[in-house]
GROMACS .gro file of C-alpha atoms in nm:
model
  380
    1MET     CA    1  10.770   3.356  10.690
    2LYS     CA    2  10.658   3.622  10.443
    3PHE     CA    3  10.743   3.979  10.536
    4ARG     CA    4  10.442   4.210  10.556
    5TRP     CA    5  10.487   4.582  10.488
    6ASP     CA    6  10.154   4.663  10.654
    7ASN     CA    7  10.271   4.526  10.989
    8ARG     CA    8  10.186   4.768  11.269
    9TYR     CA    9  10.531   4.728  11.430
   10LEU     CA   10  10.686   4.840  11.103
   11HIS     CA   11  10.458   5.145  11.106
   12TRP     CA   12  10.563   5.222  11.464
   13GLY     CA   13  10.929   5.183  11.373
   14VAL     CA   14  10.903   5.413  11.072
   15THR     CA   15  10.707   5.666  11.277
   16ALA     CA   16  10.965   5.659  11.556
   17PHE     CA   17  11.248   5.701  11.303
   18LEU     CA   18  11.076   6.000  11.142
   19VAL     CA   19  11.008   6.161  11.480
   20ILE     CA   20  11.372   6.119  11.588
   21ALA     CA   21  11.500   6.249  11.254
   22ALA     CA   22  11.266   6.549  11.269
   23SER     CA   23  11.377   6.623  11.627
   24MET     CA   24  11.744   6.611  11.525
   25LEU     CA   25  11.678   6.843  11.230
   26PHE     CA   26  11.484   7.081  11.455
   27TYR     CA   27  11.767   7.085  11.710
   28TYR     CA   28  12.027   7.144  11.438
   29GLY     CA   29  11.816   7.420  11.285
   30ILE     CA   30  11.779   7.601  11.618
   31PHE     CA   31  12.136   7.580  11.746
   32HIS     CA   32  12.324   7.577  11.413
   33MET     CA   33  12.106   7.817  11.215
   34LYS     CA   34  12.394   7.996  11.039
   35THR     CA   35  12.548   7.670  10.917
   36LEU     CA   36  12.206   7.552  10.800
   37ILE     CA   37  12.142   7.876  10.610
   38VAL     CA   38  12.485   7.857  10.444
   39GLY     CA   39  12.413   7.499  10.343
   40ILE     CA   40  12.072   7.592  10.200
   41LYS     CA   41  12.224   7.884  10.004
   42THR     CA   42  12.497   7.657   9.867
   43PHE     CA   43  12.240   7.397   9.762
   44LEU     CA   44  12.019   7.661   9.598
   45GLY     CA   45  12.323   7.802   9.416
   46ILE     CA   46  12.401   7.459   9.273
   47MET     CA   47  12.038   7.400   9.177
   48ALA     CA   48  11.987   7.753   9.037
   49PRO     CA   49  11.982   7.646   8.667
   50ILE     CA   50  11.721   7.378   8.744
   51ILE     CA   51  11.511   7.626   8.944
   52TYR     CA   52  11.527   7.888   8.668
   53GLY     CA   53  11.440   7.623   8.410
   54VAL     CA   54  11.134   7.504   8.602
   55ILE     CA   55  11.016   7.864   8.655
   56LEU     CA   56  11.061   7.945   8.287
   57ALA     CA   57  10.879   7.626   8.189
   58TYR     CA   58  10.592   7.718   8.422
   59ILE     CA   59  10.566   8.063   8.259
   60LEU     CA   60  10.573   7.926   7.902
   61SER     CA   61  10.343   7.629   7.966
   62PRO     CA   62  10.015   7.823   7.902
   63LEU     CA   63  10.156   7.944   7.570
   64ILE     CA   64  10.227   7.588   7.459
   65ASN     CA   65   9.879   7.479   7.570
   66LEU     CA   66   9.736   7.763   7.362
   67PHE     CA   67   9.922   7.653   7.050
   68GLU     CA   68   9.833   7.286   7.091
   69GLN     CA   69   9.478   7.291   7.225
   70LYS     CA   70   9.342   7.604   7.053
   71LEU     CA   71   9.530   7.619   6.722
   72ILE     CA   72   9.689   7.292   6.608
   73TYR     CA   73   9.478   7.001   6.734
   74PRO     CA   74   9.140   7.161   6.649
   75GLN     CA   75   9.259   7.203   6.290
   76LEU     CA   76   9.377   6.841   6.279
   77GLU     CA   77   9.042   6.720   6.413
   78LYS     CA   78   8.862   6.941   6.163
   79HIS     CA   79   9.043   6.768   5.875
   80ASN     CA   80   9.009   6.426   6.044
   81ILE     CA   81   9.385   6.379   6.079
   82LYS     CA   82   9.499   6.135   6.347
   83LEU     CA   83   9.856   6.143   6.469
   84GLN     CA   84  10.071   5.867   6.608
   85LYS     CA   85  10.297   5.907   6.909
   86LYS     CA   86  10.589   6.035   6.698
   87GLY     CA   87  10.365   6.293   6.531
   88LYS     CA   88  10.240   6.426   6.865
   89ARG     CA   89  10.598   6.433   6.990
   90ALA     CA   90  10.704   6.637   6.687
   91ILE     CA   91  10.419   6.884   6.740
   92ARG     CA   92  10.512   6.922   7.106
   93TRP     CA   93  10.877   6.995   7.026
   94GLY     CA   94  10.772   7.237   6.753
   95CYS     CA   95  10.549   7.427   6.998
   96VAL     CA   96  10.822   7.424   7.265
   97LEU     CA   97  11.089   7.559   7.031
   98PHE     CA   98  10.856   7.821   6.884
   99SER     CA   99  10.747   7.934   7.233
  100MET     CA  100  11.108   7.963   7.348
  101PHE     CA  101  11.199   8.151   7.029
  102LEU     CA  102  10.904   8.387   7.082
  103PHE     CA  103  11.010   8.441   7.444
  104TRP     CA  104  11.364   8.544   7.345
  105ILE     CA  105  11.232   8.765   7.063
  106ILE     CA  106  11.011   8.951   7.312
  107ILE     CA  107  11.302   8.991   7.556
  108TYR     CA  108  11.528   9.115   7.275
  109ALA     CA  109  11.265   9.360   7.146
  110LEU     CA  110  11.205   9.501   7.495
  111LEU     CA  111  11.577   9.543   7.555
  112MET     CA  112  11.628   9.714   7.219
  113MET     CA  113  11.337   9.951   7.285
  114VAL     CA  114  11.422  10.031   7.646
  115LEU     CA  115  11.797   9.982   7.692
  116PRO     CA  116  11.930  10.257   7.460
  117GLN     CA  117  11.697  10.518   7.610
  118LEU     CA  118  11.777  10.392   7.959
  119ILE     CA  119  12.149  10.438   7.891
  120ARG     CA  120  12.089  10.787   7.751
  121SER     CA  121  11.882  10.881   8.057
  122ILE     CA  122  12.146  10.751   8.298
  123MET     CA  123  12.426  10.926   8.108
  124SER     CA  124  12.223  11.247   8.112
  125ILE     CA  125  12.187  11.217   8.488
  126ILE     CA  126  12.563  11.161   8.523
  127TYR     CA  127  12.650  11.461   8.303
  128SER     CA  128  12.399  11.680   8.487
  129PHE     CA  129  12.524  11.574   8.830
  130PRO     CA  130  12.729  11.894   8.890
  131TYR     CA  131  12.417  12.098   8.811
  132TYR     CA  132  12.217  11.890   9.061
  133ILE     CA  133  12.483  11.956   9.325
  134LYS     CA  134  12.452  12.331   9.266
  135VAL     CA  135  12.073  12.309   9.295
  136ILE     CA  136  12.102  12.121   9.624
  137GLU     CA  137  12.355  12.376   9.754
  138LYS     CA  138  12.114  12.654   9.657
  139TRP     CA  139  11.837  12.484   9.852
  140LEU     CA  140  12.062  12.443  10.153
  141ASN     CA  141  12.169  12.807  10.139
  142SER     CA  142  11.806  12.914  10.135
  143PHE     CA  143  11.746  12.723  10.460
  144VAL     CA  144  12.058  12.854  10.633
  145GLU     CA  145  12.010  13.197  10.787
  146HIS     CA  146  12.370  13.287  10.880
  147GLY     CA  147  12.688  13.228  10.690
  148TRP     CA  148  12.880  13.093  10.991
  149LYS     CA  149  12.632  12.806  11.022
  150LEU     CA  150  12.701  12.709  10.663
  151ASN     CA  151  13.074  12.712  10.728
  152GLN     CA  152  13.023  12.505  11.041
  153TYR     CA  153  12.815  12.248  10.852
  154SER     CA  154  13.063  12.247  10.565
  155ALA     CA  155  13.348  12.170  10.805
  156LYS     CA  156  13.151  11.888  10.962
  157ALA     CA  157  13.058  11.753  10.622
  158GLN     CA  158  13.420  11.763  10.509
  159GLU     CA  159  13.530  11.583  10.826
  160TYR     CA  160  13.259  11.321  10.776
  161LEU     CA  161  13.367  11.263  10.416
  162THR     CA  162  13.733  11.231  10.516
  163THR     CA  163  13.691  11.003  10.815
  164ASP     CA  164  13.387  10.793  10.722
  165ILE     CA  165  13.303  10.798  10.353
  166LEU     CA  166  13.646  10.781  10.186
  167PRO     CA  167  13.767  10.473  10.381
  168GLN     CA  168  13.451  10.294  10.269
  169MET     CA  169  13.500  10.368   9.898
  170GLN     CA  170  13.717  10.060   9.854
  171ASP     CA  171  13.448   9.840  10.004
  172MET     CA  172  13.188  10.005   9.780
  173LEU     CA  173  13.400   9.928   9.472
  174LYS     CA  174  13.432   9.568   9.588
  175ASN     CA  175  13.055   9.546   9.625
  176VAL     CA  176  13.006   9.686   9.274
  177SER     CA  177  13.249   9.430   9.134
  178ALA     CA  178  13.072   9.153   9.324
  179GLY     CA  179  12.737   9.275   9.188
  180ILE     CA  180  12.865   9.259   8.829
  181PHE     CA  181  13.000   8.909   8.895
  182ASP     CA  182  12.662   8.803   9.037
  183ILE     CA  183  12.488   8.934   8.723
  184LEU     CA  184  12.721   8.726   8.504
  185ILE     CA  185  12.653   8.417   8.716
  186PHE     CA  186  12.278   8.481   8.691
  187MET     CA  187  12.300   8.512   8.311
  188LYS     CA  188  12.495   8.184   8.290
  189ASN     CA  189  12.246   8.002   8.513
  190PHE     CA  190  11.950   8.149   8.323
  191LEU     CA  191  12.087   8.035   7.987
  192ILE     CA  192  12.139   7.683   8.124
  193GLY     CA  193  11.791   7.704   8.277
  194ALA     CA  194  11.644   7.787   7.932
  195ILE     CA  195  11.789   7.458   7.804
  196VAL     CA  196  11.644   7.276   8.105
  197ALA     CA  197  11.306   7.438   8.037
  198LEU     CA  198  11.300   7.284   7.687
  199TYR     CA  199  11.316   6.931   7.825
  200VAL     CA  200  11.072   7.006   8.107
  201LEU     CA  201  10.817   7.147   7.861
  202ALA     CA  202  10.863   6.858   7.617
  203ASP     CA  203  10.778   6.600   7.887
  204LYS     CA  204  10.567   6.803   8.129
  205GLU     CA  205  10.280   6.550   8.133
  206LYS     CA  206  10.525   6.271   8.222
  207PHE     CA  207  10.670   6.473   8.509
  208VAL     CA  208  10.320   6.545   8.643
  209ALA     CA  209  10.216   6.178   8.608
  210LYS     CA  210  10.528   6.049   8.784
  211SER     CA  211  10.483   6.302   9.063
  212LYS     CA  212  10.126   6.180   9.116
  213MET     CA  213  10.248   5.819   9.119
  214MET     CA  214  10.500   5.904   9.392
  215VAL     CA  215  10.235   6.082   9.598
  216TYR     CA  216   9.990   5.789   9.581
  217ALA     CA  217  10.272   5.541   9.647
  218ILE     CA  218  10.388   5.719   9.964
  219LEU     CA  219  10.068   5.860  10.115
  220PRO     CA  220   9.732   5.700  10.193
  221HIS     CA  221   9.468   5.754   9.927
  222LYS     CA  222   9.277   6.015  10.128
  223TRP     CA  223   9.585   6.227  10.201
  224ALA     CA  224   9.714   6.184   9.845
  225ASN     CA  225   9.387   6.321   9.706
  226MET     CA  226   9.408   6.614   9.946
  227LEU     CA  227   9.767   6.691   9.843
  228ILE     CA  228   9.674   6.678   9.473
  229ARG     CA  229   9.387   6.923   9.535
  230VAL     CA  230   9.624   7.155   9.721
  231MET     CA  231   9.874   7.146   9.436
  232ARG     CA  232   9.601   7.225   9.182
  233PHE     CA  233   9.484   7.517   9.395
  234THR     CA  234   9.847   7.634   9.428
  235ASP     CA  235   9.892   7.624   9.051
  236LYS     CA  236   9.570   7.817   8.996
  237THR     CA  237   9.657   8.079   9.260
  238PHE     CA  238  10.020   8.134   9.154
  239GLY     CA  239   9.937   8.127   8.783
  240GLY     CA  240   9.650   8.373   8.810
  241PHE     CA  241   9.843   8.609   9.036
  242ILE     CA  242  10.176   8.608   8.850
  243TYR     CA  243  10.034   8.638   8.497
  244GLY     CA  244   9.782   8.899   8.609
  245LYS     CA  245  10.042   9.103   8.796
  246LEU     CA  246  10.284   9.098   8.503
  247LEU     CA  247  10.012   9.218   8.265
  248ASP     CA  248   9.895   9.482   8.512
  249SER     CA  249  10.250   9.613   8.565
  250ALA     CA  250  10.318   9.625   8.190
  251ILE     CA  251  10.002   9.831   8.132
  252ILE     CA  252  10.091  10.068   8.419
  253GLY     CA  253  10.443  10.116   8.280
  254ILE     CA  254  10.304  10.198   7.933
  255LEU     CA  255  10.044  10.439   8.074
  256CYS     CA  256  10.314  10.606   8.284
  257TYR     CA  257  10.531  10.655   7.975
  258PHE     CA  258  10.257  10.817   7.764
  259GLY     CA  259  10.142  11.027   8.061
  260MET     CA  260  10.495  11.160   8.113
  261LEU     CA  261  10.522  11.244   7.744
  262LEU     CA  262  10.195  11.439   7.760
  263LEU     CA  263  10.310  11.627   8.071
  264ASP     CA  264  10.658  11.685   7.920
  265LEU     CA  265  10.835  11.531   8.221
  266PRO     CA  266  11.205  11.435   8.212
  267TYR     CA  267  11.342  11.078   8.180
  268PRO     CA  268  11.012  10.914   8.066
  269ILE     CA  269  11.162  10.577   7.967
  270LEU     CA  270  11.379  10.539   8.279
  271ILE     CA  271  11.101  10.635   8.519
  272SER     CA  272  10.835  10.430   8.339
  273VAL     CA  273  11.054  10.120   8.359
  274ILE     CA  274  11.110  10.178   8.732
  275ILE     CA  275  10.737  10.229   8.792
  276GLY     CA  276  10.642   9.922   8.587
  277VAL     CA  277  10.899   9.692   8.749
  278THR     CA  278  10.831   9.796   9.108
  279ASN     CA  279  10.455   9.771   9.049
  280VAL     CA  280  10.500   9.391   9.045
  281ILE     CA  281  10.547   9.414   9.424
  282PRO     CA  282  10.200   9.432   9.584
  283PHE     CA  283  10.108   9.720   9.815
  284PHE     CA  284  10.458   9.868   9.867
  285GLY     CA  285  10.570   9.850   9.504
  286PRO     CA  286  10.417  10.180   9.385
  287TYR     CA  287  10.577  10.371   9.674
  288ILE     CA  288  10.915  10.200   9.630
  289GLY     CA  289  10.921  10.308   9.266
  290ALA     CA  290  10.757  10.650   9.296
  291ILE     CA  291  10.963  10.807   9.578
  292PRO     CA  292  11.309  10.802   9.410
  293CYS     CA  293  11.151  10.907   9.078
  294ILE     CA  294  10.982  11.206   9.245
  295LEU     CA  295  11.312  11.309   9.405
  296LEU     CA  296  11.491  11.277   9.071
  297ILE     CA  297  11.241  11.504   8.894
  298LEU     CA  298  11.234  11.748   9.187
  299VAL     CA  299  11.607  11.810   9.141
  300VAL     CA  300  11.552  11.889   8.772
  301ASP     CA  301  11.235  12.096   8.814
  302PRO     CA  302  11.038  12.119   9.143
  303ILE     CA  303  10.713  12.212   8.964
  304LYS     CA  304  10.739  11.911   8.733
  305GLY     CA  305  10.819  11.696   9.035
  306LEU     CA  306  10.489  11.808   9.188
  307TYR     CA  307  10.307  11.731   8.862
  308PHE     CA  308  10.463  11.385   8.855
  309ALA     CA  309  10.366  11.314   9.217
  310ILE     CA  310  10.001  11.403   9.141
  311PHE     CA  311  10.009  11.200   8.818
  312ILE     CA  312  10.151  10.889   8.993
  313LEU     CA  313   9.894  10.921   9.272
  314LEU     CA  314   9.611  10.925   9.016
  315LEU     CA  315   9.770  10.640   8.819
  316GLN     CA  316   9.802  10.420   9.127
  317GLN     CA  317   9.445  10.495   9.227
  318PHE     CA  318   9.336  10.383   8.881
  319ASP     CA  319   9.547  10.068   8.916
  320GLY     CA  320   9.434   9.983   9.267
  321ASN     CA  321   9.063  10.046   9.217
  322ILE     CA  322   8.994   9.969   8.849
  323LEU     CA  323   9.272   9.801   8.649
  324GLY     CA  324   9.415   9.570   8.917
  325PRO     CA  325   9.082   9.420   9.032
  326LYS     CA  326   8.970   9.386   8.668
  327ILE     CA  327   9.280   9.183   8.573
  328LEU     CA  328   9.354   8.995   8.896
  329GLY     CA  329   8.996   8.948   9.008
  330ASN     CA  330   8.990   8.760   9.339
  331THR     CA  331   9.281   8.523   9.274
  332THR     CA  332   9.410   8.529   9.632
  333ALA     CA  333   9.085   8.588   9.828
  334LEU     CA  334   9.285   8.764  10.100
  335SER     CA  335   9.184   9.075  10.291
  336SER     CA  336   9.405   9.384  10.288
  337PHE     CA  337   9.541   9.298  10.634
  338TRP     CA  338   9.660   8.952  10.528
  339VAL     CA  339   9.811   9.092  10.207
  340LEU     CA  340  10.014   9.337  10.415
  341PHE     CA  341  10.103   9.062  10.663
  342ALA     CA  342  10.223   8.831  10.384
  343ILE     CA  343  10.437   9.102  10.223
  344LEU     CA  344  10.604   9.195  10.552
  345LEU     CA  345  10.659   8.833  10.657
  346PHE     CA  346  10.799   8.688  10.334
  347GLY     CA  347  10.968   9.014  10.237
  348GLY     CA  348  11.161   9.002  10.565
  349MET     CA  349  11.256   8.639  10.497
  350TRP     CA  350  11.342   8.648  10.125
  351GLY     CA  351  11.369   9.015  10.030
  352VAL     CA  352  11.216   9.140   9.705
  353VAL     CA  353  11.142   8.786   9.583
  354GLY     CA  354  10.947   8.720   9.903
  355MET     CA  355  10.748   9.041   9.855
  356VAL     CA  356  10.648   8.927   9.505
  357ILE     CA  357  10.554   8.563   9.576
  358GLY     CA  358  10.449   8.618   9.939
  359VAL     CA  359  10.085   8.701   9.863
  360PRO     CA  360  10.000   8.389   9.653
  361LEU     CA  361  10.208   8.169   9.884
  362PHE     CA  362  10.027   8.295  10.193
  363ALA     CA  363   9.694   8.255  10.008
  364VAL     CA  364   9.770   7.884   9.965
  365ILE     CA  365   9.873   7.848  10.332
  366TYR     CA  366   9.565   8.040  10.443
  367ASP     CA  367   9.337   7.816  10.234
  368ILE     CA  368   9.493   7.499  10.379
  369ILE     CA  369   9.450   7.624  10.738
  370ARG     CA  370   9.091   7.733  10.665
  371LYS     CA  371   8.999   7.390  10.526
  372LEU     CA  372   9.162   7.213  10.823
  373VAL     CA  373   8.968   7.434  11.065
  374TYR     CA  374   8.638   7.362  10.888
  375ARG     CA  375   8.723   6.993  10.882
  376GLY     CA  376   8.779   6.999  11.260
  377LEU     CA  377   8.456   7.189  11.318
  378ARG     CA  378   8.259   6.933  11.115
  379LYS     CA  379   8.404   6.650  11.324
  380HIS     CA  380   8.295   6.820  11.645
   0.00000   0.00000   0.00000
């Protein structure tokens, strides 16, 4: 007797197996959460080069499309030149290698422009640290009315340093060493990921085609079409948000630098880099970057600190009301409440990375739920 895969008993058996497996995973996730998290972190650590490679390939993919579809192939069609498979393969690899080379050139140029001045700014802060301490002591003395209070606070501060801070110095040094080791591991994984990205970019159409084949092989045609539409919407949302936010943050960092030069404020490169990088984080990013920068300038010159605070407020108003909407448009279609909700939710789960990708990720989830709700309403 011929075995039939569309037998309803087989469907029931597979469904029962999946339900039992999902129940076991749910139970394990609830009562063995720490072990599950450790396992996930270990798996992500192993897969880190692949993840970095896929992310880098996703970022460079529009650049390769630009070279191929806007520059190379139109010229070939104009001169009536037809390529065979090997010729197209050679063009693809040429575009991939040139895009990767251009990416590293941009990274190198940015580092050479920013890093030396960043080091000089940090060294200047370190050398000026005793002066900052004297300024802070002067401020404290101005708030203390009687000398005995200052002595009392000094004794308490000395006791706190002796009993609490000094025993923790060894742990702080260990954390610094661990942080340096993590940076080295990240650099190693990123370099391996760059090699992975080359192969992903060279065969990106094949990967997409095979993924679609798997989806249509596993799911019914209706659900497969729905999943493909969701993935296309996800790509559009993430791509538009990430590229737009990077461009927006770069412009804000450059404007901050020239504004600080015009106002003759200290540490323009260091502070502009901080403002530009933290601006990638929606909503909270400007405040995360601005507050420590304001405190740093206040210690050097309180009047200039006030000027910087006013300048950053005006710059963020320009970004939030003019530049940001002009670049990003309505890529997420979320209200301010849901943007804040997404940042708090995913930021609490995944830290800074969650704060960055939380908005487009929640936009995709929100769109799926909205379509399911409308689908249910149409049925009723």
